[in-house]
């Protein structure tokens, strides 16, 4: 049996590579289909709100998950982080029902041809905790991050996400006639999507701040258009280092790129989060590992994000 597996291992990897290549080729199709059907950012009517219903320090926080998300629900560690954030910033309206890897906010198990496959992978990874099942969801979402950063398809993708974020804001009580601050928190690849959405959401009267948690992102105009960008980076997070390596716009040799311009203008802050890794035990949302002062990683991340929100 082992000999058979070893002899066919090459074929298995070849098949996986072909499937991933196919996923990458068709990745822009969902955005293009949406664009052909809905070419305008139509804004729903704004409901009336009485002055007494509006908290003095009201702000809106939109959390965009990482590439491991399927859109059905957040991981428990992410919910735990948002609960801690709410405790520290009680006036913040926290929104987490926007799936950042679909321009129509359609989860992987929603109305799509391969919903059965992604549903099976999602259920299997919850039981088996195997990287094999996580790989397929991650590969699909990584391709959407690539679309978001692509100068050809990115503007379309980012417009679709901005529209879904705006809808979510309105459904949670946001009033565009007020200048309530908006915070986009993007974890991992969600950081790229947050910056993409900021390209359009900055047209609102509200200040739009982007917070990336282990964010992997390109040099995108959202870096300049956002009110400020806070990058939370763990010293042991190897994945977050892919951004400066993969995207030439983040190289020092590109002084006119959005990234380097934003850095020179003081619009980007790099926050050292300590010895945190990207994902798994010891990441930004871990409750079982502590810093030297005894603060859990999850509490520290919530403290830093809450501090950014309260500083406004």
PDB file of C-alpha atoms in Angstrom:
ATOM      1  CA  UNK A   1       0.000   0.000   0.000  1.00  0.00           C
ATOM      2  CA  UNK A   2       2.789   2.421   0.916  1.00  0.00           C
ATOM      3  CA  UNK A   3       4.610   1.618  -2.320  1.00  0.00           C
ATOM      4  CA  UNK A   4       1.446   2.392  -4.279  1.00  0.00           C
ATOM      5  CA  UNK A   5       1.027   5.731  -2.493  1.00  0.00           C
ATOM      6  CA  UNK A   6       4.639   6.702  -3.093  1.00  0.00           C
ATOM      7  CA  UNK A   7       4.523   5.703  -6.741  1.00  0.00           C
ATOM      8  CA  UNK A   8       1.400   7.794  -7.328  1.00  0.00           C
ATOM      9  CA  UNK A   9       2.386  10.750  -5.182  1.00  0.00           C
ATOM     10  CA  UNK A  10       3.688  12.653  -8.182  1.00  0.00           C
ATOM     11  CA  UNK A  11       0.414  12.205 -10.030  1.00  0.00           C
ATOM     12  CA  UNK A  12      -1.530  13.422  -6.991  1.00  0.00           C
ATOM     13  CA  UNK A  13       0.545  16.594  -6.708  1.00  0.00           C
ATOM     14  CA  UNK A  14       0.252  17.177 -10.446  1.00  0.00           C
ATOM     15  CA  UNK A  15      -3.531  16.862 -10.241  1.00  0.00           C
ATOM     16  CA  UNK A  16      -3.657  19.262  -7.299  1.00  0.00           C
ATOM     17  CA  UNK A  17      -1.515  21.765  -9.196  1.00  0.00           C
ATOM     18  CA  UNK A  18      -3.817  21.575 -12.216  1.00  0.00           C
ATOM     19  CA  UNK A  19      -6.888  22.136 -10.026  1.00  0.00           C
ATOM     20  CA  UNK A  20      -5.286  25.115  -8.287  1.00  0.00           C
ATOM     21  CA  UNK A  21      -4.307  26.576 -11.662  1.00  0.00           C
ATOM     22  CA  UNK A  22      -7.906  26.197 -12.827  1.00  0.00           C
ATOM     23  CA  UNK A  23      -9.157  27.944  -9.666  1.00  0.00           C
ATOM     24  CA  UNK A  24      -6.731  30.793 -10.312  1.00  0.00           C
ATOM     25  CA  UNK A  25      -7.824  31.161 -13.953  1.00  0.00           C
ATOM     26  CA  UNK A  26     -11.523  31.425 -13.110  1.00  0.00           C
ATOM     27  CA  UNK A  27     -10.971  33.540  -9.963  1.00  0.00           C
ATOM     28  CA  UNK A  28     -11.928  36.879 -11.622  1.00  0.00           C
ATOM     29  CA  UNK A  29     -15.123  35.495 -13.184  1.00  0.00           C
ATOM     30  CA  UNK A  30     -17.334  36.106 -10.129  1.00  0.00           C
ATOM     31  CA  UNK A  31     -16.293  39.771 -10.018  1.00  0.00           C
ATOM     32  CA  UNK A  32     -16.759  40.213 -13.759  1.00  0.00           C
ATOM     33  CA  UNK A  33     -20.195  38.586 -13.635  1.00  0.00           C
ATOM     34  CA  UNK A  34     -21.222  40.915 -10.812  1.00  0.00           C
ATOM     35  CA  UNK A  35     -19.873  43.930 -12.686  1.00  0.00           C
ATOM     36  CA  UNK A  36     -21.812  43.090 -15.847  1.00  0.00           C
ATOM     37  CA  UNK A  37     -25.050  42.846 -13.856  1.00  0.00           C
ATOM     38  CA  UNK A  38     -24.608  45.724 -11.375  1.00  0.00           C
ATOM     39  CA  UNK A  39     -22.332  48.499 -12.592  1.00  0.00           C
ATOM     40  CA  UNK A  40     -23.320  51.156 -10.055  1.00  0.00           C
ATOM     41  CA  UNK A  41     -22.862  51.519  -6.340  1.00  0.00           C
ATOM     42  CA  UNK A  42     -26.493  52.140  -5.461  1.00  0.00           C
ATOM     43  CA  UNK A  43     -27.005  53.382  -1.920  1.00  0.00           C
ATOM     44  CA  UNK A  44     -30.106  52.259   0.005  1.00  0.00           C
ATOM     45  CA  UNK A  45     -32.346  54.797   1.704  1.00  0.00           C
ATOM     46  CA  UNK A  46     -31.139  55.937   5.096  1.00  0.00           C
ATOM     47  CA  UNK A  47     -33.609  55.351   7.975  1.00  0.00           C
ATOM     48  CA  UNK A  48     -34.380  58.237  10.300  1.00  0.00           C
ATOM     49  CA  UNK A  49     -32.800  58.105  13.762  1.00  0.00           C
ATOM     50  CA  UNK A  50     -33.646  60.189  16.795  1.00  0.00           C
ATOM     51  CA  UNK A  51     -30.844  62.076  18.504  1.00  0.00           C
ATOM     52  CA  UNK A  52     -31.326  60.106  21.705  1.00  0.00           C
ATOM     53  CA  UNK A  53     -30.684  56.848  19.854  1.00  0.00           C
ATOM     54  CA  UNK A  54     -27.176  57.851  18.817  1.00  0.00           C
ATOM     55  CA  UNK A  55     -24.401  57.186  21.373  1.00  0.00           C
ATOM     56  CA  UNK A  56     -21.989  60.057  21.758  1.00  0.00           C
ATOM     57  CA  UNK A  57     -18.890  57.997  20.942  1.00  0.00           C
ATOM     58  CA  UNK A  58     -20.523  55.746  18.347  1.00  0.00           C
ATOM     59  CA  UNK A  59     -18.249  54.120  15.790  1.00  0.00           C
ATOM     60  CA  UNK A  60     -18.517  51.153  13.464  1.00  0.00           C
ATOM     61  CA  UNK A  61     -16.050  48.288  13.248  1.00  0.00           C
ATOM     62  CA  UNK A  62     -16.182  45.883  10.300  1.00  0.00           C
ATOM     63  CA  UNK A  63     -14.166  42.695  10.770  1.00  0.00           C
ATOM     64  CA  UNK A  64     -12.965  40.870   7.645  1.00  0.00           C
ATOM     65  CA  UNK A  65     -11.708  37.359   8.261  1.00  0.00           C
ATOM     66  CA  UNK A  66      -8.635  35.659   6.793  1.00  0.00           C
ATOM     67  CA  UNK A  67      -8.228  33.239   3.904  1.00  0.00           C
ATOM     68  CA  UNK A  68      -9.243  30.259   6.015  1.00  0.00           C
ATOM     69  CA  UNK A  69     -12.823  31.512   6.315  1.00  0.00           C
ATOM     70  CA  UNK A  70     -15.681  29.924   4.401  1.00  0.00           C
ATOM     71  CA  UNK A  71     -18.214  32.664   5.048  1.00  0.00           C
ATOM     72  CA  UNK A  72     -20.528  30.516   7.172  1.00  0.00           C
ATOM     73  CA  UNK A  73     -19.237  31.673  10.529  1.00  0.00           C
ATOM     74  CA  UNK A  74     -16.084  32.951  12.160  1.00  0.00           C
ATOM     75  CA  UNK A  75     -13.737  30.707  14.089  1.00  0.00           C
ATOM     76  CA  UNK A  76     -14.245  30.646  17.851  1.00  0.00           C
ATOM     77  CA  UNK A  77     -10.949  32.437  18.445  1.00  0.00           C
ATOM     78  CA  UNK A  78     -12.103  35.278  16.175  1.00  0.00           C
ATOM     79  CA  UNK A  79     -15.425  35.535  17.994  1.00  0.00           C
ATOM     80  CA  UNK A  80     -13.469  35.611  21.246  1.00  0.00           C
ATOM     81  CA  UNK A  81     -11.367  38.500  19.973  1.00  0.00           C
ATOM     82  CA  UNK A  82     -14.450  40.478  18.929  1.00  0.00           C
ATOM     83  CA  UNK A  83     -16.071  39.862  22.318  1.00  0.00           C
ATOM     84  CA  UNK A  84     -12.966  41.204  24.040  1.00  0.00           C
ATOM     85  CA  UNK A  85     -12.921  44.189  21.724  1.00  0.00           C
ATOM     86  CA  UNK A  86     -16.567  44.946  22.549  1.00  0.00           C
ATOM     87  CA  UNK A  87     -15.784  44.865  26.261  1.00  0.00           C
ATOM     88  CA  UNK A  88     -13.022  47.429  25.752  1.00  0.00           C
ATOM     89  CA  UNK A  89     -14.922  49.619  23.291  1.00  0.00           C
ATOM     90  CA  UNK A  90     -18.592  49.300  24.341  1.00  0.00           C
ATOM     91  CA  UNK A  91     -19.805  52.098  22.047  1.00  0.00           C
ATOM     92  CA  UNK A  92     -18.424  50.368  18.957  1.00  0.00           C
ATOM     93  CA  UNK A  93     -20.902  48.626  16.685  1.00  0.00           C
ATOM     94  CA  UNK A  94     -19.067  45.477  15.612  1.00  0.00           C
ATOM     95  CA  UNK A  95     -19.987  43.907  12.272  1.00  0.00           C
ATOM     96  CA  UNK A  96     -18.716  40.513  11.164  1.00  0.00           C
ATOM     97  CA  UNK A  97     -21.228  39.333   8.560  1.00  0.00           C
ATOM     98  CA  UNK A  98     -19.305  40.428   5.449  1.00  0.00           C
ATOM     99  CA  UNK A  99     -17.461  37.611   3.659  1.00  0.00           C
ATOM    100  CA  UNK A 100     -14.402  39.349   2.191  1.00  0.00           C
ATOM    101  CA  UNK A 101     -13.746  36.813  -0.543  1.00  0.00           C
ATOM    102  CA  UNK A 102     -16.950  37.282  -2.519  1.00  0.00           C
ATOM    103  CA  UNK A 103     -18.112  40.511  -4.178  1.00  0.00           C
ATOM    104  CA  UNK A 104     -21.710  39.496  -3.476  1.00  0.00           C
ATOM    105  CA  UNK A 105     -21.108  38.401   0.137  1.00  0.00           C
ATOM    106  CA  UNK A 106     -21.883  34.842  -0.932  1.00  0.00           C
ATOM    107  CA  UNK A 107     -20.320  32.222   1.384  1.00  0.00           C
ATOM    108  CA  UNK A 108     -18.513  29.253  -0.108  1.00  0.00           C
ATOM    109  CA  UNK A 109     -21.433  27.054   0.901  1.00  0.00           C
ATOM    110  CA  UNK A 110     -23.980  29.492  -0.530  1.00  0.00           C
ATOM    111  CA  UNK A 111     -25.519  29.695  -3.982  1.00  0.00           C
ATOM    112  CA  UNK A 112     -22.562  28.558  -6.084  1.00  0.00           C
ATOM    113  CA  UNK A 113     -21.811  25.437  -8.181  1.00  0.00           C
ATOM    114  CA  UNK A 114     -19.103  24.071  -5.861  1.00  0.00           C
ATOM    115  CA  UNK A 115     -20.994  24.736  -2.631  1.00  0.00           C
ATOM    116  CA  UNK A 116     -21.203  20.982  -2.000  1.00  0.00           C
ATOM    117  CA  UNK A 117     -17.429  20.619  -2.269  1.00  0.00           C
ATOM    118  CA  UNK A 118     -16.542  23.546  -0.003  1.00  0.00           C
ATOM    119  CA  UNK A 119     -19.211  22.443   2.457  1.00  0.00           C
ATOM    120  CA  UNK A 120     -17.656  18.992   2.603  1.00  0.00           C
ATOM    121  CA  UNK A 121     -14.170  20.467   3.055  1.00  0.00           C
ATOM    122  CA  UNK A 122     -15.412  22.760   5.822  1.00  0.00           C
ATOM    123  CA  UNK A 123     -17.105  19.936   7.718  1.00  0.00           C
ATOM    124  CA  UNK A 124     -14.129  17.632   7.258  1.00  0.00           C
ATOM    125  CA  UNK A 125     -11.583  20.131   8.549  1.00  0.00           C
ATOM    126  CA  UNK A 126     -13.669  20.724  11.686  1.00  0.00           C
ATOM    127  CA  UNK A 127     -13.551  16.984  12.427  1.00  0.00           C
ATOM    128  CA  UNK A 128     -10.129  15.961  11.176  1.00  0.00           C
ATOM    129  CA  UNK A 129      -8.172  19.210  11.689  1.00  0.00           C
ATOM    130  CA  UNK A 130      -6.207  18.319   8.564  1.00  0.00           C
ATOM    131  CA  UNK A 131      -4.308  20.816   6.428  1.00  0.00           C
ATOM    132  CA  UNK A 132      -5.525  18.918   3.349  1.00  0.00           C
ATOM    133  CA  UNK A 133      -9.096  20.096   3.848  1.00  0.00           C
ATOM    134  CA  UNK A 134      -8.043  23.606   4.823  1.00  0.00           C
ATOM    135  CA  UNK A 135      -5.856  23.822   1.715  1.00  0.00           C
ATOM    136  CA  UNK A 136      -8.749  23.919  -0.751  1.00  0.00           C
ATOM    137  CA  UNK A 137     -10.624  26.673   1.043  1.00  0.00           C
ATOM    138  CA  UNK A 138      -7.424  28.642   1.517  1.00  0.00           C
ATOM    139  CA  UNK A 139      -6.355  28.195  -2.114  1.00  0.00           C
ATOM    140  CA  UNK A 140      -9.676  29.499  -3.388  1.00  0.00           C
ATOM    141  CA  UNK A 141      -9.599  32.529  -1.109  1.00  0.00           C
ATOM    142  CA  UNK A 142      -5.950  33.303  -1.858  1.00  0.00           C
ATOM    143  CA  UNK A 143      -6.912  33.540  -5.523  1.00  0.00           C
ATOM    144  CA  UNK A 144      -9.561  36.111  -4.586  1.00  0.00           C
ATOM    145  CA  UNK A 145      -6.935  38.102  -2.690  1.00  0.00           C
ATOM    146  CA  UNK A 146      -4.883  38.025  -5.888  1.00  0.00           C
ATOM    147  CA  UNK A 147      -7.884  39.382  -7.813  1.00  0.00           C
ATOM    148  CA  UNK A 148      -8.265  42.136  -5.225  1.00  0.00           C
ATOM    149  CA  UNK A 149      -4.637  43.185  -5.708  1.00  0.00           C
ATOM    150  CA  UNK A 150      -4.669  42.889  -9.500  1.00  0.00           C
ATOM    151  CA  UNK A 151      -4.711  46.347 -11.182  1.00  0.00           C
ATOM    152  CA  UNK A 152      -7.032  44.991 -13.899  1.00  0.00           C
ATOM    153  CA  UNK A 153      -9.705  43.303 -11.788  1.00  0.00           C
ATOM    154  CA  UNK A 154      -9.012  44.830  -8.379  1.00  0.00           C
ATOM    155  CA  UNK A 155     -11.079  48.018  -8.857  1.00  0.00           C
ATOM    156  CA  UNK A 156     -14.135  45.902  -9.734  1.00  0.00           C
ATOM    157  CA  UNK A 157     -13.601  43.513  -6.837  1.00  0.00           C
ATOM    158  CA  UNK A 158     -13.013  46.304  -4.359  1.00  0.00           C
ATOM    159  CA  UNK A 159     -16.136  48.149  -5.475  1.00  0.00           C
ATOM    160  CA  UNK A 160     -18.222  45.029  -4.879  1.00  0.00           C
ATOM    161  CA  UNK A 161     -16.788  44.519  -1.406  1.00  0.00           C
ATOM    162  CA  UNK A 162     -17.238  48.211  -0.571  1.00  0.00           C
ATOM    163  CA  UNK A 163     -20.884  47.919  -1.554  1.00  0.00           C
ATOM    164  CA  UNK A 164     -21.388  44.920   0.744  1.00  0.00           C
ATOM    165  CA  UNK A 165     -19.605  46.673   3.605  1.00  0.00           C
ATOM    166  CA  UNK A 166     -21.787  49.741   3.093  1.00  0.00           C
ATOM    167  CA  UNK A 167     -24.933  47.601   3.139  1.00  0.00           C
ATOM    168  CA  UNK A 168     -23.770  45.960   6.351  1.00  0.00           C
ATOM    169  CA  UNK A 169     -23.067  49.355   7.903  1.00  0.00           C
ATOM    170  CA  UNK A 170     -26.563  50.583   7.064  1.00  0.00           C
ATOM    171  CA  UNK A 171     -28.202  47.422   8.389  1.00  0.00           C
ATOM    172  CA  UNK A 172     -26.405  47.929  11.712  1.00  0.00           C
ATOM    173  CA  UNK A 173     -27.531  51.527  12.145  1.00  0.00           C
ATOM    174  CA  UNK A 174     -24.882  53.534  10.342  1.00  0.00           C
ATOM    175  CA  UNK A 175     -26.096  56.963   9.213  1.00  0.00           C
ATOM    176  CA  UNK A 176     -23.988  58.448   6.383  1.00  0.00           C
ATOM    177  CA  UNK A 177     -25.257  61.913   7.293  1.00  0.00           C
ATOM    178  CA  UNK A 178     -23.222  61.700  10.479  1.00  0.00           C
ATOM    179  CA  UNK A 179     -19.460  61.434  10.611  1.00  0.00           C
ATOM    180  CA  UNK A 180     -19.276  58.322  12.803  1.00  0.00           C
ATOM    181  CA  UNK A 181     -15.816  56.778  12.378  1.00  0.00           C
ATOM    182  CA  UNK A 182     -15.544  53.507  10.457  1.00  0.00           C
ATOM    183  CA  UNK A 183     -12.831  50.956  11.196  1.00  0.00           C
ATOM    184  CA  UNK A 184     -12.019  48.110   8.832  1.00  0.00           C
ATOM    185  CA  UNK A 185     -10.141  45.285  10.565  1.00  0.00           C
ATOM    186  CA  UNK A 186      -8.620  42.793   8.145  1.00  0.00           C
ATOM    187  CA  UNK A 187      -6.949  39.600   9.319  1.00  0.00           C
ATOM    188  CA  UNK A 188      -4.349  38.011   7.014  1.00  0.00           C
ATOM    189  CA  UNK A 189      -5.662  38.293   3.427  1.00  0.00           C
ATOM    190  CA  UNK A 190      -8.597  40.250   4.807  1.00  0.00           C
ATOM    191  CA  UNK A 191      -6.140  43.125   5.209  1.00  0.00           C
ATOM    192  CA  UNK A 192      -5.817  43.373   1.428  1.00  0.00           C
ATOM    193  CA  UNK A 193      -9.602  43.367   1.054  1.00  0.00           C
ATOM    194  CA  UNK A 194      -9.994  46.015   3.779  1.00  0.00           C
ATOM    195  CA  UNK A 195      -7.590  48.326   1.953  1.00  0.00           C
ATOM    196  CA  UNK A 196      -9.407  47.627  -1.307  1.00  0.00           C
ATOM    197  CA  UNK A 197     -12.782  48.515   0.190  1.00  0.00           C
ATOM    198  CA  UNK A 198     -11.261  51.672   1.684  1.00  0.00           C
ATOM    199  CA  UNK A 199     -10.590  52.896  -1.864  1.00  0.00           C
ATOM    200  CA  UNK A 200     -14.340  53.558  -2.174  1.00  0.00           C
ATOM    201  CA  UNK A 201     -15.581  53.879   1.405  1.00  0.00           C
ATOM    202  CA  UNK A 202     -13.409  56.941   1.906  1.00  0.00           C
ATOM    203  CA  UNK A 203     -15.996  58.793  -0.200  1.00  0.00           C
ATOM    204  CA  UNK A 204     -18.173  58.772   2.919  1.00  0.00           C
ATOM    205  CA  UNK A 205     -18.091  61.730   5.278  1.00  0.00           C
ATOM    206  CA  UNK A 206     -16.797  59.418   7.991  1.00  0.00           C
ATOM    207  CA  UNK A 207     -13.093  58.931   8.628  1.00  0.00           C
ATOM    208  CA  UNK A 208     -12.136  55.407   7.529  1.00  0.00           C
ATOM    209  CA  UNK A 209      -9.301  53.706   9.408  1.00  0.00           C
ATOM    210  CA  UNK A 210      -7.830  50.357   8.363  1.00  0.00           C
ATOM    211  CA  UNK A 211      -6.319  47.956  10.890  1.00  0.00           C
ATOM    212  CA  UNK A 212      -4.524  44.908   9.511  1.00  0.00           C
ATOM    213  CA  UNK A 213      -3.828  41.976  11.825  1.00  0.00           C
ATOM    214  CA  UNK A 214      -1.034  39.959  10.293  1.00  0.00           C
ATOM    215  CA  UNK A 215      -2.109  41.551   7.023  1.00  0.00           C
ATOM    216  CA  UNK A 216      -0.678  40.450   3.682  1.00  0.00           C
ATOM    217  CA  UNK A 217      -1.352  43.201   1.165  1.00  0.00           C
ATOM    218  CA  UNK A 218      -0.037  44.989  -1.898  1.00  0.00           C
ATOM    219  CA  UNK A 219       0.691  48.647  -2.580  1.00  0.00           C
ATOM    220  CA  UNK A 220      -2.890  49.762  -3.144  1.00  0.00           C
ATOM    221  CA  UNK A 221      -4.459  53.259  -3.291  1.00  0.00           C
ATOM    222  CA  UNK A 222      -6.407  52.524  -0.106  1.00  0.00           C
ATOM    223  CA  UNK A 223      -3.165  53.106   1.787  1.00  0.00           C
ATOM    224  CA  UNK A 224      -3.289  56.751   0.743  1.00  0.00           C
ATOM    225  CA  UNK A 225      -7.069  57.215   0.800  1.00  0.00           C
ATOM    226  CA  UNK A 226      -7.677  55.791   4.279  1.00  0.00           C
ATOM    227  CA  UNK A 227      -7.495  58.155   7.230  1.00  0.00           C
ATOM    228  CA  UNK A 228      -4.740  55.959   8.677  1.00  0.00           C
ATOM    229  CA  UNK A 229      -3.499  52.380   8.374  1.00  0.00           C
ATOM    230  CA  UNK A 230      -2.338  50.455  11.450  1.00  0.00           C
ATOM    231  CA  UNK A 231      -0.415  47.239  10.724  1.00  0.00           C
ATOM    232  CA  UNK A 232      -0.297  44.792  13.636  1.00  0.00           C
ATOM    233  CA  UNK A 233       2.675  42.482  13.070  1.00  0.00           C
ATOM    234  CA  UNK A 234       3.954  39.583  15.166  1.00  0.00           C
ATOM    235  CA  UNK A 235       7.722  39.129  15.243  1.00  0.00           C
ATOM    236  CA  UNK A 236       7.354  35.385  14.524  1.00  0.00           C
ATOM    237  CA  UNK A 237       4.742  35.858  11.809  1.00  0.00           C
ATOM    238  CA  UNK A 238       6.431  34.623   8.629  1.00  0.00           C
ATOM    239  CA  UNK A 239       3.339  34.920   6.461  1.00  0.00           C
ATOM    240  CA  UNK A 240       3.041  38.674   6.967  1.00  0.00           C
ATOM    241  CA  UNK A 241       6.512  39.033   5.424  1.00  0.00           C
ATOM    242  CA  UNK A 242       5.173  37.783   2.090  1.00  0.00           C
ATOM    243  CA  UNK A 243       3.617  41.180   1.329  1.00  0.00           C
ATOM    244  CA  UNK A 244       6.898  43.122   1.147  1.00  0.00           C
ATOM    245  CA  UNK A 245       8.432  40.272  -0.877  1.00  0.00           C
ATOM    246  CA  UNK A 246       5.663  39.500  -3.373  1.00  0.00           C
ATOM    247  CA  UNK A 247       4.493  42.996  -4.283  1.00  0.00           C
ATOM    248  CA  UNK A 248       7.067  45.270  -5.984  1.00  0.00           C
ATOM    249  CA  UNK A 249       5.107  48.341  -4.910  1.00  0.00           C
ATOM    250  CA  UNK A 250       6.220  47.650  -1.350  1.00  0.00           C
ATOM    251  CA  UNK A 251       9.900  47.536  -2.261  1.00  0.00           C
ATOM    252  CA  UNK A 252      12.094  50.526  -1.337  1.00  0.00           C
ATOM    253  CA  UNK A 253      13.009  50.713  -5.041  1.00  0.00           C
ATOM    254  CA  UNK A 254       9.491  51.997  -5.815  1.00  0.00           C
ATOM    255  CA  UNK A 255       9.443  55.412  -4.084  1.00  0.00           C
ATOM    256  CA  UNK A 256       6.364  56.591  -6.003  1.00  0.00           C
ATOM    257  CA  UNK A 257       4.190  53.611  -5.016  1.00  0.00           C
ATOM    258  CA  UNK A 258       1.155  54.072  -2.765  1.00  0.00           C
ATOM    259  CA  UNK A 259       2.901  52.163   0.041  1.00  0.00           C
ATOM    260  CA  UNK A 260       6.027  54.275   0.074  1.00  0.00           C
ATOM    261  CA  UNK A 261       4.077  57.514  -0.322  1.00  0.00           C
ATOM    262  CA  UNK A 262       1.828  56.564   2.590  1.00  0.00           C
ATOM    263  CA  UNK A 263       4.861  55.758   4.741  1.00  0.00           C
ATOM    264  CA  UNK A 264       6.473  59.113   3.969  1.00  0.00           C
ATOM    265  CA  UNK A 265       3.246  60.975   4.763  1.00  0.00           C
ATOM    266  CA  UNK A 266       2.945  59.271   8.126  1.00  0.00           C
ATOM    267  CA  UNK A 267      -0.286  57.465   7.208  1.00  0.00           C
ATOM    268  CA  UNK A 268       1.018  54.000   8.128  1.00  0.00           C
ATOM    269  CA  UNK A 269       1.898  52.775  11.616  1.00  0.00           C
ATOM    270  CA  UNK A 270       3.632  49.424  12.209  1.00  0.00           C
ATOM    271  CA  UNK A 271       2.707  47.953  15.600  1.00  0.00           C
ATOM    272  CA  UNK A 272       5.001  45.276  17.037  1.00  0.00           C
ATOM    273  CA  UNK A 273       2.712  42.707  18.651  1.00  0.00           C
ATOM    274  CA  UNK A 274       5.457  40.602  20.221  1.00  0.00           C
ATOM    275  CA  UNK A 275       6.337  36.978  19.395  1.00  0.00           C
ATOM    276  CA  UNK A 276       3.044  36.087  17.678  1.00  0.00           C
ATOM    277  CA  UNK A 277       2.763  33.748  14.700  1.00  0.00           C
ATOM    278  CA  UNK A 278       0.297  34.042  11.841  1.00  0.00           C
ATOM    279  CA  UNK A 279      -2.139  31.225  12.512  1.00  0.00           C
ATOM    280  CA  UNK A 280      -2.526  28.456  15.062  1.00  0.00           C
ATOM    281  CA  UNK A 281      -1.483  28.261  18.690  1.00  0.00           C
ATOM    282  CA  UNK A 282       0.472  31.420  19.384  1.00  0.00           C
ATOM    283  CA  UNK A 283      -1.321  33.657  16.884  1.00  0.00           C
ATOM    284  CA  UNK A 284      -2.984  37.014  17.477  1.00  0.00           C
ATOM    285  CA  UNK A 285      -6.186  35.465  18.890  1.00  0.00           C
ATOM    286  CA  UNK A 286      -4.668  32.783  21.145  1.00  0.00           C
ATOM    287  CA  UNK A 287      -5.884  32.645  24.731  1.00  0.00           C
ATOM    288  CA  UNK A 288      -3.515  29.931  25.989  1.00  0.00           C
ATOM    289  CA  UNK A 289      -0.224  31.781  25.384  1.00  0.00           C
ATOM    290  CA  UNK A 290       0.855  34.897  27.260  1.00  0.00           C
ATOM    291  CA  UNK A 291       3.354  37.719  26.954  1.00  0.00           C
ATOM    292  CA  UNK A 292       6.027  38.235  29.612  1.00  0.00           C
ATOM    293  CA  UNK A 293       3.660  40.370  31.669  1.00  0.00           C
ATOM    294  CA  UNK A 294       1.045  37.604  31.729  1.00  0.00           C
ATOM    295  CA  UNK A 295      -1.329  39.160  29.189  1.00  0.00           C
ATOM    296  CA  UNK A 296      -2.757  36.614  26.760  1.00  0.00           C
ATOM    297  CA  UNK A 297      -2.163  37.177  23.077  1.00  0.00           C
ATOM    298  CA  UNK A 298      -5.907  37.553  22.512  1.00  0.00           C
ATOM    299  CA  UNK A 299      -6.200  40.196  25.236  1.00  0.00           C
ATOM    300  CA  UNK A 300      -3.166  42.080  23.952  1.00  0.00           C
ATOM    301  CA  UNK A 301      -4.566  42.211  20.417  1.00  0.00           C
ATOM    302  CA  UNK A 302      -7.911  43.428  21.738  1.00  0.00           C
ATOM    303  CA  UNK A 303      -6.125  46.046  23.896  1.00  0.00           C
ATOM    304  CA  UNK A 304      -4.156  47.395  20.926  1.00  0.00           C
ATOM    305  CA  UNK A 305      -7.165  47.586  18.615  1.00  0.00           C
ATOM    306  CA  UNK A 306      -9.347  49.156  21.318  1.00  0.00           C
ATOM    307  CA  UNK A 307      -6.594  51.698  21.976  1.00  0.00           C
ATOM    308  CA  UNK A 308      -6.594  52.693  18.293  1.00  0.00           C
ATOM    309  CA  UNK A 309     -10.362  53.097  18.336  1.00  0.00           C
ATOM    310  CA  UNK A 310     -10.422  55.129  21.559  1.00  0.00           C
ATOM    311  CA  UNK A 311      -7.626  57.395  20.328  1.00  0.00           C
ATOM    312  CA  UNK A 312      -9.993  58.999  17.789  1.00  0.00           C
TER     313      UNK A 312
END
